[in-house]
Amino acid sequence: MKHIVKIITLLVAITALWIGLLEMSIIPHRYTWLLPIYFVVSLGCYGLLMVGVGLMQFPTCPQEAALLQQDIAEAKEFLKQKGLDVSSV
């Protein structure tokens, strides 16, 4: 629940800033109306960057890989005992 409150607070703050910029005319009107689009595009770029960083730092787990290979071998043996040929898989 706390995470959603942070997100809503951030959205309210950004909206208040945007409305303030529209009302005070510090930035020309034609640019101020595009700020939400720039924000969404920036948010998308940030999301893609975080996915890329996460993929580059993806941890490898050799112990888990060995356990998975052992489970696969056990499953193949079990299926072989039941009469199902899985040697080509």
PDB file of C-alpha atoms in Angstrom:
ATOM      1  CA  MET A   1       0.000   0.000   0.000  1.00  0.00           C
ATOM      2  CA  LYS A   2       2.876   2.371   0.731  1.00  0.00           C
ATOM      3  CA  HIS A   3       4.198   2.038  -2.827  1.00  0.00           C
ATOM      4  CA  ILE A   4       0.912   3.155  -4.360  1.00  0.00           C
ATOM      5  CA  VAL A   5       0.808   6.174  -2.039  1.00  0.00           C
ATOM      6  CA  LYS A   6       4.284   7.186  -3.232  1.00  0.00           C
ATOM      7  CA  ILE A   7       3.214   6.849  -6.869  1.00  0.00           C
ATOM      8  CA  ILE A   8       0.028   8.866  -6.342  1.00  0.00           C
ATOM      9  CA  THR A   9       1.953  11.549  -4.438  1.00  0.00           C
ATOM     10  CA  LEU A  10       4.499  11.796  -7.254  1.00  0.00           C
ATOM     11  CA  LEU A  11       1.750  12.054  -9.882  1.00  0.00           C
ATOM     12  CA  VAL A  12      -0.044  14.771  -7.891  1.00  0.00           C
ATOM     13  CA  ALA A  13       3.212  16.717  -7.489  1.00  0.00           C
ATOM     14  CA  ILE A  14       4.019  16.466 -11.198  1.00  0.00           C
ATOM     15  CA  THR A  15       0.463  17.490 -12.127  1.00  0.00           C
ATOM     16  CA  ALA A  16       0.609  20.461  -9.747  1.00  0.00           C
ATOM     17  CA  LEU A  17       3.935  21.531 -11.250  1.00  0.00           C
ATOM     18  CA  TRP A  18       2.537  21.235 -14.758  1.00  0.00           C
ATOM     19  CA  ILE A  19      -0.590  23.228 -13.917  1.00  0.00           C
ATOM     20  CA  GLY A  20       1.587  25.827 -12.213  1.00  0.00           C
ATOM     21  CA  LEU A  21       3.720  26.159 -15.326  1.00  0.00           C
ATOM     22  CA  LEU A  22       0.576  26.526 -17.434  1.00  0.00           C
ATOM     23  CA  GLU A  23      -0.817  29.250 -15.169  1.00  0.00           C
ATOM     24  CA  MET A  24       2.365  31.276 -14.630  1.00  0.00           C
ATOM     25  CA  SER A  25       3.454  31.211 -18.280  1.00  0.00           C
ATOM     26  CA  ILE A  26       7.147  30.878 -17.408  1.00  0.00           C
ATOM     27  CA  ILE A  27       7.529  28.486 -20.319  1.00  0.00           C
ATOM     28  CA  PRO A  28       5.674  29.301 -23.567  1.00  0.00           C
ATOM     29  CA  HIS A  29       2.242  27.655 -23.817  1.00  0.00           C
ATOM     30  CA  ARG A  30       3.111  25.602 -26.890  1.00  0.00           C
ATOM     31  CA  TYR A  31       5.924  23.867 -24.971  1.00  0.00           C
ATOM     32  CA  THR A  32       4.047  23.495 -21.709  1.00  0.00           C
ATOM     33  CA  TRP A  33       1.269  21.482 -23.347  1.00  0.00           C
ATOM     34  CA  LEU A  34       3.858  18.976 -24.589  1.00  0.00           C
ATOM     35  CA  LEU A  35       5.368  18.341 -21.136  1.00  0.00           C
ATOM     36  CA  PRO A  36       3.094  15.344 -20.344  1.00  0.00           C
ATOM     37  CA  ILE A  37       4.123  13.711 -23.625  1.00  0.00           C
ATOM     38  CA  TYR A  38       7.791  14.328 -22.827  1.00  0.00           C
ATOM     39  CA  PHE A  39       7.218  12.885 -19.368  1.00  0.00           C
ATOM     40  CA  VAL A  40       5.639   9.690 -20.712  1.00  0.00           C
ATOM     41  CA  VAL A  41       8.401   9.264 -23.306  1.00  0.00           C
ATOM     42  CA  SER A  42      11.064   9.849 -20.641  1.00  0.00           C
ATOM     43  CA  LEU A  43       9.367   7.339 -18.354  1.00  0.00           C
ATOM     44  CA  GLY A  44       9.358   4.761 -21.172  1.00  0.00           C
ATOM     45  CA  CYS A  45      13.061   5.365 -21.859  1.00  0.00           C
ATOM     46  CA  TYR A  46      13.815   5.006 -18.158  1.00  0.00           C
ATOM     47  CA  GLY A  47      11.868   1.730 -18.037  1.00  0.00           C
ATOM     48  CA  LEU A  48      13.754   0.347 -21.037  1.00  0.00           C
ATOM     49  CA  LEU A  49      17.054   1.396 -19.480  1.00  0.00           C
ATOM     50  CA  MET A  50      16.188  -0.370 -16.206  1.00  0.00           C
ATOM     51  CA  VAL A  51      15.214  -3.549 -18.088  1.00  0.00           C
ATOM     52  CA  GLY A  52      18.510  -3.422 -20.005  1.00  0.00           C
ATOM     53  CA  VAL A  53      20.537  -2.906 -16.840  1.00  0.00           C
ATOM     54  CA  GLY A  54      18.661  -5.739 -15.150  1.00  0.00           C
ATOM     55  CA  LEU A  55      19.408  -8.062 -18.057  1.00  0.00           C
ATOM     56  CA  MET A  56      23.096  -7.136 -18.026  1.00  0.00           C
ATOM     57  CA  GLN A  57      23.344  -7.823 -14.305  1.00  0.00           C
ATOM     58  CA  PHE A  58      21.250 -11.001 -14.392  1.00  0.00           C
ATOM     59  CA  PRO A  59      22.822 -13.362 -11.867  1.00  0.00           C
ATOM     60  CA  THR A  60      23.956 -16.798 -12.918  1.00  0.00           C
ATOM     61  CA  CYS A  61      23.373 -19.582 -10.434  1.00  0.00           C
ATOM     62  CA  PRO A  62      25.575 -22.596 -11.235  1.00  0.00           C
ATOM     63  CA  GLN A  63      24.312 -24.524  -8.210  1.00  0.00           C
ATOM     64  CA  GLU A  64      20.698 -24.060  -9.288  1.00  0.00           C
ATOM     65  CA  ALA A  65      21.594 -25.056 -12.856  1.00  0.00           C
ATOM     66  CA  ALA A  66      23.153 -28.293 -11.577  1.00  0.00           C
ATOM     67  CA  LEU A  67      20.056 -29.033  -9.474  1.00  0.00           C
ATOM     68  CA  LEU A  68      17.833 -28.357 -12.477  1.00  0.00           C
ATOM     69  CA  GLN A  69      19.869 -30.738 -14.648  1.00  0.00           C
ATOM     70  CA  GLN A  70      19.578 -33.367 -11.911  1.00  0.00           C
ATOM     71  CA  ASP A  71      15.790 -32.889 -11.785  1.00  0.00           C
ATOM     72  CA  ILE A  72      15.611 -33.221 -15.572  1.00  0.00           C
ATOM     73  CA  ALA A  73      17.593 -36.445 -15.458  1.00  0.00           C
ATOM     74  CA  GLU A  74      15.310 -37.822 -12.729  1.00  0.00           C
ATOM     75  CA  ALA A  75      12.199 -36.864 -14.723  1.00  0.00           C
ATOM     76  CA  LYS A  76      13.570 -38.533 -17.854  1.00  0.00           C
ATOM     77  CA  GLU A  77      14.322 -41.695 -15.871  1.00  0.00           C
ATOM     78  CA  PHE A  78      10.831 -41.664 -14.354  1.00  0.00           C
ATOM     79  CA  LEU A  79       9.205 -41.238 -17.755  1.00  0.00           C
ATOM     80  CA  LYS A  80      11.441 -43.950 -19.219  1.00  0.00           C
ATOM     81  CA  GLN A  81      10.205 -46.348 -16.528  1.00  0.00           C
ATOM     82  CA  LYS A  82       6.626 -45.473 -17.488  1.00  0.00           C
ATOM     83  CA  GLY A  83       7.378 -46.410 -21.109  1.00  0.00           C
ATOM     84  CA  LEU A  84       7.712 -42.939 -22.607  1.00  0.00           C
ATOM     85  CA  ASP A  85      10.784 -42.336 -24.779  1.00  0.00           C
ATOM     86  CA  VAL A  86      12.251 -38.891 -24.082  1.00  0.00           C
ATOM     87  CA  SER A  87      15.838 -39.589 -25.127  1.00  0.00           C
ATOM     88  CA  SER A  88      15.682 -37.181 -28.076  1.00  0.00           C
ATOM     89  CA  VAL A  89      14.545 -34.257 -25.896  1.00  0.00           C
TER      90      VAL A  89
END
